[in-house]
mmCIF file of C-alpha atoms in Angstrom:
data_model
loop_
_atom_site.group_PDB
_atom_site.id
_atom_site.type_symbol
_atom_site.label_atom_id
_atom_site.label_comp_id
_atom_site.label_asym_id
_atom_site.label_seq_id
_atom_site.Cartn_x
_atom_site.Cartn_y
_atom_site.Cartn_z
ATOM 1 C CA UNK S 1 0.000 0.000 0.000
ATOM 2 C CA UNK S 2 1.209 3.771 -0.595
ATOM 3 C CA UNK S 3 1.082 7.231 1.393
ATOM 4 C CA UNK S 4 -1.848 9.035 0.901
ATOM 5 C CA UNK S 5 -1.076 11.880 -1.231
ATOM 6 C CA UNK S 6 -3.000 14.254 1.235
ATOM 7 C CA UNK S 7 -1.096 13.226 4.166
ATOM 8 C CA UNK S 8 2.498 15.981 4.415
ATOM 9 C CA UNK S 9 5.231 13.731 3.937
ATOM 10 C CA UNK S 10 7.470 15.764 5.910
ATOM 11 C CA UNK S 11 5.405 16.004 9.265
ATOM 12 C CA UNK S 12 6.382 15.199 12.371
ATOM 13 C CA UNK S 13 4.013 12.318 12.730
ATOM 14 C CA UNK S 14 5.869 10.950 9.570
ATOM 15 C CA UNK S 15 9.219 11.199 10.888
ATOM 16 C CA UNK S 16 8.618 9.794 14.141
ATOM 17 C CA UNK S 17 7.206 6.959 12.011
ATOM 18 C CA UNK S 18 10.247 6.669 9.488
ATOM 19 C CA UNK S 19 12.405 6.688 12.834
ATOM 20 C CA UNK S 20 10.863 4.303 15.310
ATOM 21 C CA UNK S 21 10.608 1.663 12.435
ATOM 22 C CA UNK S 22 6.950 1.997 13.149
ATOM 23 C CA UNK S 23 4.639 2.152 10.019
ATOM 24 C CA UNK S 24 1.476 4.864 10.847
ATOM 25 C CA UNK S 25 0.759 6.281 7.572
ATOM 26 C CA UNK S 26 -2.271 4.900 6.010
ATOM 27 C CA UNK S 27 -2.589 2.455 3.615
ATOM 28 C CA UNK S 28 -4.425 2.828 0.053
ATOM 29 C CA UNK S 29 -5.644 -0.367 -1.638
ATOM 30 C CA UNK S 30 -4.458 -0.286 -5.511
ATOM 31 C CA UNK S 31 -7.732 -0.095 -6.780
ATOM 32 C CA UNK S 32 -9.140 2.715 -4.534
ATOM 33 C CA UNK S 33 -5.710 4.535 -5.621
ATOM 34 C CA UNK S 34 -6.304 4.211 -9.216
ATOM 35 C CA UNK S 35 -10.125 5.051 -9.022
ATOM 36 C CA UNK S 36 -9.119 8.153 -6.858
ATOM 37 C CA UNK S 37 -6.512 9.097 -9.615
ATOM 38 C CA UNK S 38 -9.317 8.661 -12.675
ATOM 39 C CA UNK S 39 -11.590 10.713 -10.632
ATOM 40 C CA UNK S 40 -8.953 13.955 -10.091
ATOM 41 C CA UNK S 41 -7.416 13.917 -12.986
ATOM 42 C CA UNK S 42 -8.156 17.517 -14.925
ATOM 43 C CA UNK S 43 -6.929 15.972 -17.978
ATOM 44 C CA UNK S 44 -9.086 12.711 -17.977
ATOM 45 C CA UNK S 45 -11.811 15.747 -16.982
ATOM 46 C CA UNK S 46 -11.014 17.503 -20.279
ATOM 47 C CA UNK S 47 -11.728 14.424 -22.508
ATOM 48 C CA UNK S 48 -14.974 13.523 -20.492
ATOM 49 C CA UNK S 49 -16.095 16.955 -21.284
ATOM 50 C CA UNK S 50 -15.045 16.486 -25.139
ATOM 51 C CA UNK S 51 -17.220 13.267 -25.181
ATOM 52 C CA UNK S 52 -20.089 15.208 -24.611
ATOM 53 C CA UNK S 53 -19.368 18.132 -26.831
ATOM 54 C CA UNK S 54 -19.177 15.394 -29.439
ATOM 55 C CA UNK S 55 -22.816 14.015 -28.639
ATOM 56 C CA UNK S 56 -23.724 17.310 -29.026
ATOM 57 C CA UNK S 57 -21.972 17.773 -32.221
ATOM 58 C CA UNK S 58 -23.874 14.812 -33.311
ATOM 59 C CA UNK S 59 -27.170 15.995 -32.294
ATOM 60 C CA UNK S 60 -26.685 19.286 -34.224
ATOM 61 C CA UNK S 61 -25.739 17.827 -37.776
ATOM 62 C CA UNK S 62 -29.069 16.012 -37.473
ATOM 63 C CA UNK S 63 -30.944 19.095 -37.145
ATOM 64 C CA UNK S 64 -32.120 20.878 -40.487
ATOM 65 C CA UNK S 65 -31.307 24.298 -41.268
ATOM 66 C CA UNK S 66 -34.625 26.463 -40.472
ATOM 67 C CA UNK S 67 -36.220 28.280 -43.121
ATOM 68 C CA UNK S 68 -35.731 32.847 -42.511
ATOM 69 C CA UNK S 69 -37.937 35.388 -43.795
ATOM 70 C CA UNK S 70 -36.175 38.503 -45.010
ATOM 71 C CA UNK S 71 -38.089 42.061 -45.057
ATOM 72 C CA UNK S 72 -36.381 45.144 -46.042
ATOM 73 C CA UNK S 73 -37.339 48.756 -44.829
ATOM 74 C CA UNK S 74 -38.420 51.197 -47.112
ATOM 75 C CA UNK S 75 -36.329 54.105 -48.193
ATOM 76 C CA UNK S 76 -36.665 57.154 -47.970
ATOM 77 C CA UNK S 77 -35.410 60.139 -49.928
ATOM 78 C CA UNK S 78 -33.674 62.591 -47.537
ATOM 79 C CA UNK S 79 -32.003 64.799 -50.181
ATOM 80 C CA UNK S 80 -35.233 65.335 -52.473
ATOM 81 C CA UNK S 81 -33.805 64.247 -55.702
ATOM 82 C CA UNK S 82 -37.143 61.919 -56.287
ATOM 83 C CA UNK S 83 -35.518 58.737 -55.950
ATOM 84 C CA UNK S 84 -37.930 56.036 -55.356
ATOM 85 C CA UNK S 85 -39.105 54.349 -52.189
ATOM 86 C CA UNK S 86 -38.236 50.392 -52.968
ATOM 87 C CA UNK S 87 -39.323 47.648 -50.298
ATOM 88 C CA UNK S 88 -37.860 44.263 -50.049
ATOM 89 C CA UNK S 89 -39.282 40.717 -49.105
ATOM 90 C CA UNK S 90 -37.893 37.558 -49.228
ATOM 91 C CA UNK S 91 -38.150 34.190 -48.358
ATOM 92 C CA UNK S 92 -34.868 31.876 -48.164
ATOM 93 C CA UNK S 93 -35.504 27.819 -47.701
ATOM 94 C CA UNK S 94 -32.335 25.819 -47.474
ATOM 95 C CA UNK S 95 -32.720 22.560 -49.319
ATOM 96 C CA UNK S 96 -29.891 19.699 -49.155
ATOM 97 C CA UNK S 97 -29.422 18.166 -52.198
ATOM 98 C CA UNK S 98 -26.869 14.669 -52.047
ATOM 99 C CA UNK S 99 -27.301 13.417 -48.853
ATOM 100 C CA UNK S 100 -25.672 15.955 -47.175
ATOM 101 C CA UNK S 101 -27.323 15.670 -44.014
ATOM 102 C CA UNK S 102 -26.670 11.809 -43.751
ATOM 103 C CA UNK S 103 -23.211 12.581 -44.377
ATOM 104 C CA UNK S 104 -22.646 15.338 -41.839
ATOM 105 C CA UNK S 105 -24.654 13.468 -39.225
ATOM 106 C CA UNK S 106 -21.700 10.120 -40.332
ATOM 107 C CA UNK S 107 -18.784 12.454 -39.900
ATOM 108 C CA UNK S 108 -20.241 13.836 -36.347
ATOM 109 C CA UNK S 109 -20.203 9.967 -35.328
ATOM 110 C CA UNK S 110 -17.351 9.568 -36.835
ATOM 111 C CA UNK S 111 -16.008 12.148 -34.417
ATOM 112 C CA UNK S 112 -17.593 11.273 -31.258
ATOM 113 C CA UNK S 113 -16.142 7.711 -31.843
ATOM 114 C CA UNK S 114 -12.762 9.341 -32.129
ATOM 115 C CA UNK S 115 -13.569 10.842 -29.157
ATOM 116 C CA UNK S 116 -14.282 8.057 -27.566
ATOM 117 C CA UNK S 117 -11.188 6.054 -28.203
ATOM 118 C CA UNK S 118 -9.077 9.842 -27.100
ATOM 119 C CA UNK S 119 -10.594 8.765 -23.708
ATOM 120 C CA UNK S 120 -10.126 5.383 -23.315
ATOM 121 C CA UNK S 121 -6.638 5.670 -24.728
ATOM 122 C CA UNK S 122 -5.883 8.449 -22.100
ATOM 123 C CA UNK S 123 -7.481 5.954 -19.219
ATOM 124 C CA UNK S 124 -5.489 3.277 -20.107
ATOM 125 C CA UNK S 125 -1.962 5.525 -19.812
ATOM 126 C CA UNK S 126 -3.152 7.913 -16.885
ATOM 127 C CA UNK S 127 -3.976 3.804 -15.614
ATOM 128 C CA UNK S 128 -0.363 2.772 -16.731
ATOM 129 C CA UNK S 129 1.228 5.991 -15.145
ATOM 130 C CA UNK S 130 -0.620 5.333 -11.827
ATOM 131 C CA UNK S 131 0.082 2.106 -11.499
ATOM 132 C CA UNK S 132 3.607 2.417 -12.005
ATOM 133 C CA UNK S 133 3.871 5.372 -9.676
ATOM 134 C CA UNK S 134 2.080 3.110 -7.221
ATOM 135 C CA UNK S 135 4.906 -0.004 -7.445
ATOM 136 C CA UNK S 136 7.578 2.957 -7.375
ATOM 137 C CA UNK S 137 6.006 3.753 -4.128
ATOM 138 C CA UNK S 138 5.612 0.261 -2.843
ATOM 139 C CA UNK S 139 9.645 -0.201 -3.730
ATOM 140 C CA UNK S 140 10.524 2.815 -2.186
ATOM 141 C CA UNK S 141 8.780 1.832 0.980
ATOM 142 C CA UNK S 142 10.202 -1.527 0.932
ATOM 143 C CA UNK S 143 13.934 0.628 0.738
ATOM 144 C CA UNK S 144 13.091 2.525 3.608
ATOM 145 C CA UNK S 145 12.039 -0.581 5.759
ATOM 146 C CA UNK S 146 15.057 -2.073 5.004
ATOM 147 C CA UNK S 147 17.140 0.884 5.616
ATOM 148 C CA UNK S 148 15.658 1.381 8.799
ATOM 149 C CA UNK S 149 15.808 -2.086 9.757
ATOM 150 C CA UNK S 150 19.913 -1.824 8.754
ATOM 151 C CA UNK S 151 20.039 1.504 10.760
ATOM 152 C CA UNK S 152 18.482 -0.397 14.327
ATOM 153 C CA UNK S 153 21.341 -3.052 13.511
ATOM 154 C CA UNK S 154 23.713 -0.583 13.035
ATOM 155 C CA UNK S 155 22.677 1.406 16.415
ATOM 156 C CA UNK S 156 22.527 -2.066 18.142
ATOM 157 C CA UNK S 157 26.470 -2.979 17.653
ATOM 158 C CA UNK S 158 27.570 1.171 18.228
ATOM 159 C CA UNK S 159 25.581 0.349 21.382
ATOM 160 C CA UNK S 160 27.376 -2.951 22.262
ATOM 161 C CA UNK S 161 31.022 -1.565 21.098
ATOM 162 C CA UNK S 162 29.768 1.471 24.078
ATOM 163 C CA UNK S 163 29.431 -1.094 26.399
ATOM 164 C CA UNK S 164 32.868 -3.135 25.621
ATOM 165 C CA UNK S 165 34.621 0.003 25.599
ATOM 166 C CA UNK S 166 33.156 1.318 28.858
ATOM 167 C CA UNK S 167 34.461 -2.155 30.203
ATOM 168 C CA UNK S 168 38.042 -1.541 28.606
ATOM 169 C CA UNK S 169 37.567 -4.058 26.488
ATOM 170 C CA UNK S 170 38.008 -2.365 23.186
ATOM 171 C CA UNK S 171 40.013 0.839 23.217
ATOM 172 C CA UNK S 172 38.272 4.198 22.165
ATOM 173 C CA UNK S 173 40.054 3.724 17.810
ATOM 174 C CA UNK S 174 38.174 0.145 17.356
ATOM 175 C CA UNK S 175 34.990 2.238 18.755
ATOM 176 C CA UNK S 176 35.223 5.133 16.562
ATOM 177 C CA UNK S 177 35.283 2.312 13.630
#
């Protein structure tokens, strides 16, 4: 299991820990890890939110174009020169000739299923980087253990070579070593 990333690795709870050989720090279960990186990752965000900007992109290109009605204003002759008043109407109706529509609604698809694999390709290496992170994390923890466990040796026999020399048994060179 790894640290919690919300726990400060340099507190004083943590050192104590690291020094008494004691292990206090939580422990996260690989999958809880990986689900908690999935869920917090602003990148992984970012493509979620481009799947749905897709659907929408989808939903759009099956829409038809609406129809508009144009009216002009009259106009008017401010300088006096009798030009004529002319009004305007018109109507405009789009019409899609070629299966346009069934091709822009394909290529929207298209997209969204591009999309879609963006997303499940960036899962599967945010997955990959977690996971590795998380064995990095087991290792190092498995260093330090050792380490510390080297360290309490080490302490033991500085310890023991205190005692011989306090008895004159070793001279003060051989405890220095």
């Amino acid at each position: 299991a790894a640290q919690s990333a919300s726990q400060n690795p340099t507190s004083p709870a943590a050192d104590r820990a690291s020094n008494s050989g004691e292990d206090n720090r939580p422990h996260v279960a690989f999958n809880n890890y990986v689900t908690e990186v999935l869920r917090s990752n602003l990148d992984l965000s970012v493509q979620r939110a481009n799947i749905a900007v897709s659907r929408a992109g989808v939903t759009s290109a099956s829409v038809t174009p609406d129809w508009s009605v144009d009216v002009g204003l009259p106009i008017v002759d401010l300088s006096n020169q009798g030009n004529p008043t002319n009004f305007s109407t018109g109507l405009n109706i789009p019409i899609e000739l070629g299966g346009k529509r069934a091709r822009r609604v394909r290529a929207a698809k298209a997209d969204l299923a591009t999309t879609n694999s963006d997303y499940d390709d960036a899962v599967r290496q945010l997955r990959a980087a977690a996971t590795s992170a998380f064995l990095d994390a087991l290792s190092a923890r498995a260093i330090l253990q050792s380490k510390n466990k080297s360290l309490s040796q080490f302490d033991r026999i500085v310890s023991v070579n205190e005692e011989r020399h306090r008895v004159g048994d070793i001279g003060e060179i051989e405890l220095v070593q």
